Every structure is written in structure tokens, then in C-alpha cells.
mmCIF file of C-alpha atoms in Angstrom:
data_model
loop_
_atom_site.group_PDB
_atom_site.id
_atom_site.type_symbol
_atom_site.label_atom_id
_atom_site.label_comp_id
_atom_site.label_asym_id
_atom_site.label_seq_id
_atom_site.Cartn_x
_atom_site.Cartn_y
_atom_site.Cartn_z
ATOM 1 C CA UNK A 15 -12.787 29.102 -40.882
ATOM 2 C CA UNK A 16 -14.218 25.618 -41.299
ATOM 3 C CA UNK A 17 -13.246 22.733 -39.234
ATOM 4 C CA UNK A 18 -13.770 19.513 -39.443
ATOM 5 C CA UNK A 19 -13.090 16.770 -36.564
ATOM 6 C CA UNK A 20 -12.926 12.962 -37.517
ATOM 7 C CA UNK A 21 -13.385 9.717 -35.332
ATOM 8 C CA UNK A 22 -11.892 7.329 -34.867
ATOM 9 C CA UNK A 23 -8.261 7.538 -36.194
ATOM 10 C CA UNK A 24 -7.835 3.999 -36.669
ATOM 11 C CA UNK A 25 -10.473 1.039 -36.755
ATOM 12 C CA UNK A 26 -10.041 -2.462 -36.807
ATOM 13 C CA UNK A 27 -13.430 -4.678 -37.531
ATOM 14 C CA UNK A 28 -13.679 -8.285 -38.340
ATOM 15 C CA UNK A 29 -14.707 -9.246 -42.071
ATOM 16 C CA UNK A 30 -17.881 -9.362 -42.489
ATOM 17 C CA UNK A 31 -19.164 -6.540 -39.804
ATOM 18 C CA UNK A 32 -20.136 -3.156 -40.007
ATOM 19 C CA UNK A 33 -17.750 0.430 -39.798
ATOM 20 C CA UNK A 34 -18.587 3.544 -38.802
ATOM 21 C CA UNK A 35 -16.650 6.761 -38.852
ATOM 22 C CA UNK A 36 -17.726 10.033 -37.719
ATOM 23 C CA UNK A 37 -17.329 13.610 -38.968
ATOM 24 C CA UNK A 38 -18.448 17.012 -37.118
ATOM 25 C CA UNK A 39 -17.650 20.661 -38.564
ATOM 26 C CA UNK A 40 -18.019 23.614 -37.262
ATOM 27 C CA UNK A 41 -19.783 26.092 -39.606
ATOM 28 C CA UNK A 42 -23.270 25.349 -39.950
ATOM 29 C CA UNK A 43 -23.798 26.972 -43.570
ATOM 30 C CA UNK A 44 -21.713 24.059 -44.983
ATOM 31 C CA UNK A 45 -23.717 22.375 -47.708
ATOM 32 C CA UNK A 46 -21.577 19.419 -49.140
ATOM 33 C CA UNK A 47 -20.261 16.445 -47.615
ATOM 34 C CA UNK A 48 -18.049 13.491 -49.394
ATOM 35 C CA UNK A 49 -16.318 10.666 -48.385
ATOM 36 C CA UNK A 50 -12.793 9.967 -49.984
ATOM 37 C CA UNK A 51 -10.853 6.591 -49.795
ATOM 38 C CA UNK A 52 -6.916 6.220 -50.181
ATOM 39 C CA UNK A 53 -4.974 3.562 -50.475
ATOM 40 C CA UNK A 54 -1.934 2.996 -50.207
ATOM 41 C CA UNK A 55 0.389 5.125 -52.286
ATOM 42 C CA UNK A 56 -2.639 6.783 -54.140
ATOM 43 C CA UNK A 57 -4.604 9.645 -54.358
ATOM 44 C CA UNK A 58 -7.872 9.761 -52.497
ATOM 45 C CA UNK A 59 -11.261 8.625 -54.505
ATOM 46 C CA UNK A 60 -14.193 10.023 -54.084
ATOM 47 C CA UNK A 61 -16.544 7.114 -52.905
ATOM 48 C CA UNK A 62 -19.598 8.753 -51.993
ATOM 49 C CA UNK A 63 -20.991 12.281 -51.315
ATOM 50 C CA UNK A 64 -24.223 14.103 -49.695
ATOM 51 C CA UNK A 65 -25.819 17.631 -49.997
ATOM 52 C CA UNK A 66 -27.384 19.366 -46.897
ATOM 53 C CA UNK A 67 -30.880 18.811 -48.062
ATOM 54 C CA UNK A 68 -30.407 14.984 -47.992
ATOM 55 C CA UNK A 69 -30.499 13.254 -44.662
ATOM 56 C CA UNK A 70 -29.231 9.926 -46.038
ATOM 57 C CA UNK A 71 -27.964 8.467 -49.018
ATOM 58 C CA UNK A 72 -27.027 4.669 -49.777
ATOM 59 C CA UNK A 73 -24.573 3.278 -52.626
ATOM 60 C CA UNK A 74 -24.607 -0.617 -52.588
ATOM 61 C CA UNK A 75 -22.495 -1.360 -49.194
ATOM 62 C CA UNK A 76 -22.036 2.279 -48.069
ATOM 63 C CA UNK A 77 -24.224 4.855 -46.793
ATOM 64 C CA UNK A 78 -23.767 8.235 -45.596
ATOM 65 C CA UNK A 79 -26.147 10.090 -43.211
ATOM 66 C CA UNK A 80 -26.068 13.510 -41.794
ATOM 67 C CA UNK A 81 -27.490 15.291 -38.755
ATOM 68 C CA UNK A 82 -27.393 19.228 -39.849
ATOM 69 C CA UNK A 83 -29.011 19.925 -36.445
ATOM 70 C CA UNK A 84 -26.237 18.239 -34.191
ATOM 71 C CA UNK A 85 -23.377 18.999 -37.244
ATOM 72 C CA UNK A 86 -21.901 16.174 -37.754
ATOM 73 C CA UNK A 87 -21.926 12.874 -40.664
ATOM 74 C CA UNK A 88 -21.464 9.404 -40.527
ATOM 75 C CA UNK A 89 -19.874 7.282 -43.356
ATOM 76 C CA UNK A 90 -21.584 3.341 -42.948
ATOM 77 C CA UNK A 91 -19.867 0.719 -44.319
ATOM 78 C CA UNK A 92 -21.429 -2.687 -44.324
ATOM 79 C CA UNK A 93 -20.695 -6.514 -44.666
ATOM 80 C CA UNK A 94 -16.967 -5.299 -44.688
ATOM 81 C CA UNK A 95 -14.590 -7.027 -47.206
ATOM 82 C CA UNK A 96 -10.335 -7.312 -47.084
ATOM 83 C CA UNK A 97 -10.460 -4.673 -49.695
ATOM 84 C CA UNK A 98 -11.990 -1.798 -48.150
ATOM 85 C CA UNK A 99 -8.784 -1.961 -45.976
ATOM 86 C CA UNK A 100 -7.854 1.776 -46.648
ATOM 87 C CA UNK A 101 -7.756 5.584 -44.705
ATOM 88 C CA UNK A 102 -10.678 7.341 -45.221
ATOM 89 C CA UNK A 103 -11.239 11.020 -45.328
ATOM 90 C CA UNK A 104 -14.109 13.392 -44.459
ATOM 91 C CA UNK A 105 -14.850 16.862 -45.929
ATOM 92 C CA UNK A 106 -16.892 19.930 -46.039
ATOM 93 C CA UNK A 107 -17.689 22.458 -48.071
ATOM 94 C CA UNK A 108 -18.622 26.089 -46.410
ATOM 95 C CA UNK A 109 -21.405 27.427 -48.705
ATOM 96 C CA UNK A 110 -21.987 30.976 -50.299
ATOM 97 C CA UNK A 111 -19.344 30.862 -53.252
ATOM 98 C CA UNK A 112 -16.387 28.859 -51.268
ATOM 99 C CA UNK A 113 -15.460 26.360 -53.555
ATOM 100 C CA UNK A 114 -12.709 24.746 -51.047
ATOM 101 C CA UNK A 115 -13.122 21.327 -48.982
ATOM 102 C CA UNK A 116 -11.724 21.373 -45.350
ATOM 103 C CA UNK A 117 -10.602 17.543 -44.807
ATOM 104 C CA UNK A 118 -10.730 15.253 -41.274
ATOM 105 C CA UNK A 119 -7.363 14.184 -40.373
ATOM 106 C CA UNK A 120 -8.477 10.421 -42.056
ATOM 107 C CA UNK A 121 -9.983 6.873 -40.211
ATOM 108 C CA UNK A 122 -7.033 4.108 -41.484
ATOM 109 C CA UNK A 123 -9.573 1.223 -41.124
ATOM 110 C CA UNK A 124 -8.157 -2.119 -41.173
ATOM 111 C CA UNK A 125 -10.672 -5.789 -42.243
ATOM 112 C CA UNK A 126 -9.182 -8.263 -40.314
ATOM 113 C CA UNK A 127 -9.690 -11.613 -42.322
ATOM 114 C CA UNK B 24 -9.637 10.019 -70.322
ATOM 115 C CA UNK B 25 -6.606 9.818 -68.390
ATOM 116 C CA UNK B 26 -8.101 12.257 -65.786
ATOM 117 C CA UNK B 27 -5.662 13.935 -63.517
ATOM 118 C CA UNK B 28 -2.104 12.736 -64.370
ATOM 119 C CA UNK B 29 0.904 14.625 -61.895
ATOM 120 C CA UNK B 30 4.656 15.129 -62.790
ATOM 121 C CA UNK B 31 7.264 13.808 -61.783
ATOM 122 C CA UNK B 32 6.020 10.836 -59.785
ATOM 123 C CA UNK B 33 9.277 11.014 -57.202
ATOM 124 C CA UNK B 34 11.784 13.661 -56.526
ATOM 125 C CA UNK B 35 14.440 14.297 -54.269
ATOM 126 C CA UNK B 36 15.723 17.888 -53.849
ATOM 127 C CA UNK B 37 18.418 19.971 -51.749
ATOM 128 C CA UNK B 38 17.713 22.445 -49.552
ATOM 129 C CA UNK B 39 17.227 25.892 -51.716
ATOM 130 C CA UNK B 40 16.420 24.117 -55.208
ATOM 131 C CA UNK B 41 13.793 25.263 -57.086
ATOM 132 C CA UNK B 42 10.953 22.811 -58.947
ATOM 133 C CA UNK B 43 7.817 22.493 -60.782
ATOM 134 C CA UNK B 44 5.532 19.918 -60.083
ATOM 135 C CA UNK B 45 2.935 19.744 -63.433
ATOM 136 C CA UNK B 46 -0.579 18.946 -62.916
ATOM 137 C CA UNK B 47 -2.995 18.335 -66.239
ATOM 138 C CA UNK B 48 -6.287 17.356 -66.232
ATOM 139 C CA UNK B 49 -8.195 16.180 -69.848
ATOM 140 C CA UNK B 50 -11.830 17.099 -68.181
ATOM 141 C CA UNK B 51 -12.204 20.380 -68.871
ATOM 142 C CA UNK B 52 -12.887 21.404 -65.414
ATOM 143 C CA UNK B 53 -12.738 24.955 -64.452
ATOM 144 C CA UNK B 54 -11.319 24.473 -60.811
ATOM 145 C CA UNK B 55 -8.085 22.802 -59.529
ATOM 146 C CA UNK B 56 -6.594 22.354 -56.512
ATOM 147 C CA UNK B 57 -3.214 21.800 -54.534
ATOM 148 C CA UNK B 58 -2.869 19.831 -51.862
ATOM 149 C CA UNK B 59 -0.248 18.280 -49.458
ATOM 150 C CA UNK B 60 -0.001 15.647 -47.706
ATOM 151 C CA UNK B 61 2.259 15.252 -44.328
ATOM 152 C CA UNK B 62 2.980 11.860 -42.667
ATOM 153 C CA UNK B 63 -0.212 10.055 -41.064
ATOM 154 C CA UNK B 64 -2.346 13.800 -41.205
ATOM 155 C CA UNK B 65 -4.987 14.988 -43.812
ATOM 156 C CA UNK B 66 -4.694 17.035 -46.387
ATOM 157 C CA UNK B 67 -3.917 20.864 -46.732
ATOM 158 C CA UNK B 68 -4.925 23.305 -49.004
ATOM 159 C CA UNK B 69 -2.045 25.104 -51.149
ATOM 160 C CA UNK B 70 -3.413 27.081 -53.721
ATOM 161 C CA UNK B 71 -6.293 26.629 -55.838
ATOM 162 C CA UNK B 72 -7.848 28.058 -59.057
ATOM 163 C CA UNK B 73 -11.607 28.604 -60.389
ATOM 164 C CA UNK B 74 -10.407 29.038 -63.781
ATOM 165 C CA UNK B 75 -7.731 29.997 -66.515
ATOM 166 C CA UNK B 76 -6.265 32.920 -65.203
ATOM 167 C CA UNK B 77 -7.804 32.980 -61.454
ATOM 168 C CA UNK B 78 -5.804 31.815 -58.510
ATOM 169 C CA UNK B 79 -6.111 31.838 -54.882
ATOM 170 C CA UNK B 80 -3.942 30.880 -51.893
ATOM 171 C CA UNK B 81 -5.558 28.056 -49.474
ATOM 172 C CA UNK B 82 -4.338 27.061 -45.911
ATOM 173 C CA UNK B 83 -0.697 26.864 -46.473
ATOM 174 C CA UNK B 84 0.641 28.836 -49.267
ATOM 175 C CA UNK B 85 3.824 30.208 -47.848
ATOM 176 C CA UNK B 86 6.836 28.915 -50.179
ATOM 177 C CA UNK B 87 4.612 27.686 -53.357
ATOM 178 C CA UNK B 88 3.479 29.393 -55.968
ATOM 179 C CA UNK B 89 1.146 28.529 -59.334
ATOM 180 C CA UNK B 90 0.001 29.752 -62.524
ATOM 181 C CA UNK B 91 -3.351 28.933 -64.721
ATOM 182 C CA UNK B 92 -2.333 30.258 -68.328
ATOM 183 C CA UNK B 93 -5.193 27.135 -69.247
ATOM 184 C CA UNK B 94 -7.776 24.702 -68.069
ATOM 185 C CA UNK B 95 -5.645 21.681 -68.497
ATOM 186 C CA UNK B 96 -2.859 22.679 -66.142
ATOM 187 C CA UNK B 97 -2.152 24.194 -63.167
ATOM 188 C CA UNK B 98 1.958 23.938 -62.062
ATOM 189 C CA UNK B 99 3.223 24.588 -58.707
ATOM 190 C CA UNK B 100 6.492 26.337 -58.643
ATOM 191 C CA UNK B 101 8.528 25.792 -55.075
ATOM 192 C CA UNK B 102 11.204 28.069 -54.750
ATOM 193 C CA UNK B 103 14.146 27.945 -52.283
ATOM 194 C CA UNK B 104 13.077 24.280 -51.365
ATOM 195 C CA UNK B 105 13.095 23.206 -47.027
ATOM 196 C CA UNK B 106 13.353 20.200 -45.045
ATOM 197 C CA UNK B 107 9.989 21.353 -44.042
ATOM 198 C CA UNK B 108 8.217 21.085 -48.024
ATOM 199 C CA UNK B 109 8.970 17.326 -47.778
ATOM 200 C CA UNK B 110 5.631 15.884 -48.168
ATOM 201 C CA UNK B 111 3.144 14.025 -50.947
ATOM 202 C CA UNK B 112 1.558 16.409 -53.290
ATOM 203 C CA UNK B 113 -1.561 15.880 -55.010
ATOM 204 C CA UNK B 114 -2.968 17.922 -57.574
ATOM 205 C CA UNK B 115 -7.242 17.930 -58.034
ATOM 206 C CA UNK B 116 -9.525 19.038 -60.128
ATOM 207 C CA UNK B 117 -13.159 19.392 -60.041
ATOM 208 C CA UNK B 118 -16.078 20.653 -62.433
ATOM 209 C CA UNK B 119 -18.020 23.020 -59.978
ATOM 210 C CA UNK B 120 -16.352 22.841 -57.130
ATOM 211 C CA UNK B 121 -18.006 20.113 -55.482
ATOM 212 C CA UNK B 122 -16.526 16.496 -55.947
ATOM 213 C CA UNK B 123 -13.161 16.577 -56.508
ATOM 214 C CA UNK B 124 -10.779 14.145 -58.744
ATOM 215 C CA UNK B 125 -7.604 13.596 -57.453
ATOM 216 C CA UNK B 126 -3.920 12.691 -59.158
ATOM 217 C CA UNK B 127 -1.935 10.213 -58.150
ATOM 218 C CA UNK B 128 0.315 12.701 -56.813
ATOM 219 C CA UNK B 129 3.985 13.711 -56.079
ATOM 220 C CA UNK B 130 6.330 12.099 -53.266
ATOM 221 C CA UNK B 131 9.054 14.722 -52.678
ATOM 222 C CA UNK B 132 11.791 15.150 -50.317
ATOM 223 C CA UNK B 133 13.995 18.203 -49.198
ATOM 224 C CA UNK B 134 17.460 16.949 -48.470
#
């Protein structure tokens, strides 16, 4: 089945810089990619996604890009605020009618003021 | 809409209780999905469903169970409840099985 690793497991970064967390699966049909944020005591939100033909795509301060050749994703987060404090998840989705995500284990990312 | 709302919010249960934890979504998506949620780790697929009267067992199904009688809901019956079902629960829903839309989910533990 699909598996997807996730690095690092925690991050700390000053305000104001850049994260980046990394995401490689396994199966190489997978064809859908999102990035979900939880916070504390909630359930995870869906902050930003990409589809395998897309190498990159950009949502105000986040970006996702995707290297289908080496399998593996990168969630960008820039000019980092207090509130983006949160764990983030990666996903996959195996294509060819498998309508299940396989999550990373989650990046808790901490903004240090 | 209200989205995905979960039922109850907390519960605490002893060891070989039974319990239904409601899920409803106001969307009318077609798939829904259970999920828990251990300590620190990701999360892991229960069962899921692609539709009113379709279900299919995920990662860890063993001790859970779940009907679809409609879109809107999709319960998850535990039966004969262990230490080890202690866990968050979160209920999701999606409308093609892509993005999903999560609940705010369950917190229960097996006493």
C-alpha cells in the first residue's frame, strides 16, 4: 500500500522566516497531494492541495511544489507569523478509483516571536 | 452550513461498553471517512464510505463498525470498548474523494 514519510517532526523558525516540510510516498501512480493544518484541539484544515500534473502551486504565503520524478512534495511557508504555530500533515492519494488519503505522521512547527 | 459537526464532543467509557459516535455532514457529499487519532502520530483510516449504502474498512478496522442508511451521516458503532480504542476520532467528508473536510472530532477514553 501507499506510504507516506514526513520531515521534520518538529520545527522551530524565528517570525518572520521561511518553513519547509517535506513529504515522499512510495507509489508513484499517486495523483493528489494536500496539505492539512491542526491546531490545537481541532480537526485538521485543508490549507492547500496539488494534482500530479502541477509542479507548483502558490496561495498568498504558502506554496506547494512537487517532484513526481524523485516522489516526494514540499509544503513552503513564508514570512512566518505566531499564528501558523500548528502540526501539519501531508497526504496522498493512490490513483485508479482509491478514494483514500495515506497521511505523514505531522511537522508540529512552532514561530518563535 | 455547519459542515461536519461530530457527537459527543468527550466521552469516557469502561472497558467492554458499547458506543456510537454520530457524524453528519449538511454538504451533500457522497464520501465520508473515519479516522483516529493516537497521541503525537497521524491519522488512521477506520472505515470509510463512497455513498449511502457503500462501506469499506480502511487501515484499522478491527473493533469498529459503521453504517450509511444516508448521505448526511455515517455512525461508528464500537463494541466491547479497550484501553487500546482510547484515542481522538474525527469524522470527514469529502465531495469526490479528493479534499477532505474534517469534524471537530471525538476525544474518548477506555477506562
Amino acid at each position: 500500500g501507499e506510504n507516506v514519510e514526513q520531515h521534520p517532526s518538529t520545527l522551530s523558525v524565528q517570525e518572520g522566516d521561511s518553513a519547509v516540510i517535506k513529504c515522499t510516498y512510495s507509489d508513484s501512480a499517486s495523483n493528489y497531494f494536500p496539505w492539512y493544518k491542526q491546531e490545537l484541539g481541532k480537526g485538521p484544515q485543508l490549507i492547500i492541495d496539488i494534482r500530479s500534473n502541477v509542479g507548483e502551486k502558490k496561495d498568498q504565503r504558502i506554496a506547494v511544489t512537487l517532484n513526481k520524478t524523485a516522489k516526494h512534495f514540499s509544503l513552503h511557508i513564508t514570512e512566518t507569523q505566531p499564528e501558523d504555530s500548528a502540526v501539519y500533515f501531508c497526504a496522498a492519494r493512490f490513483n485508479f478509483g482509491n478514494e483514500k488519503l495515506t497521511f505523514g505522521t505531522g511537522t508540529r512547527l512552532t514561530i518563535i516571536p | 452550513n455547519a459542515g461536519v459537526t461530530q457527537t459527543p464532543k468527550f466521552r469516557i467509557l469502561k472497558i467492554g461498553q458499547s458506543m456510537t459516535l454520530q457524524c453528519t455532514q449538511d454538504m451533500n457529499h457522497n464520501y465520508m471517512y473515519w479516522y483516529r487519532q493516537d497521541p503525537g502520530m497521524g491519522l488512521k483510516l477506520i472505515y470509510y464510505s463512497v455513498g449511502a449504502g457503500i462501506t469499506d474498512k480502511g487501515e484499522v478496522p478491527n473493533g469498529y463498525n459503521v453504517s450509511r442508511s444516508t448521505t448526511e451521516d455515517f455512525p461508528l458503532r464500537l463494541e466491547l470498548a479497550a484501553p487500546s480504542q482510547t484515542s481522538v476520532y474525527f469524522c470527514a467528508s469529502s465531495p469526490e474523494g479528493y479534499e477532505q473536510y474534517f469534524g471537530p472530532g471525538t476525544r474518548l477514553t477506555v477506562t
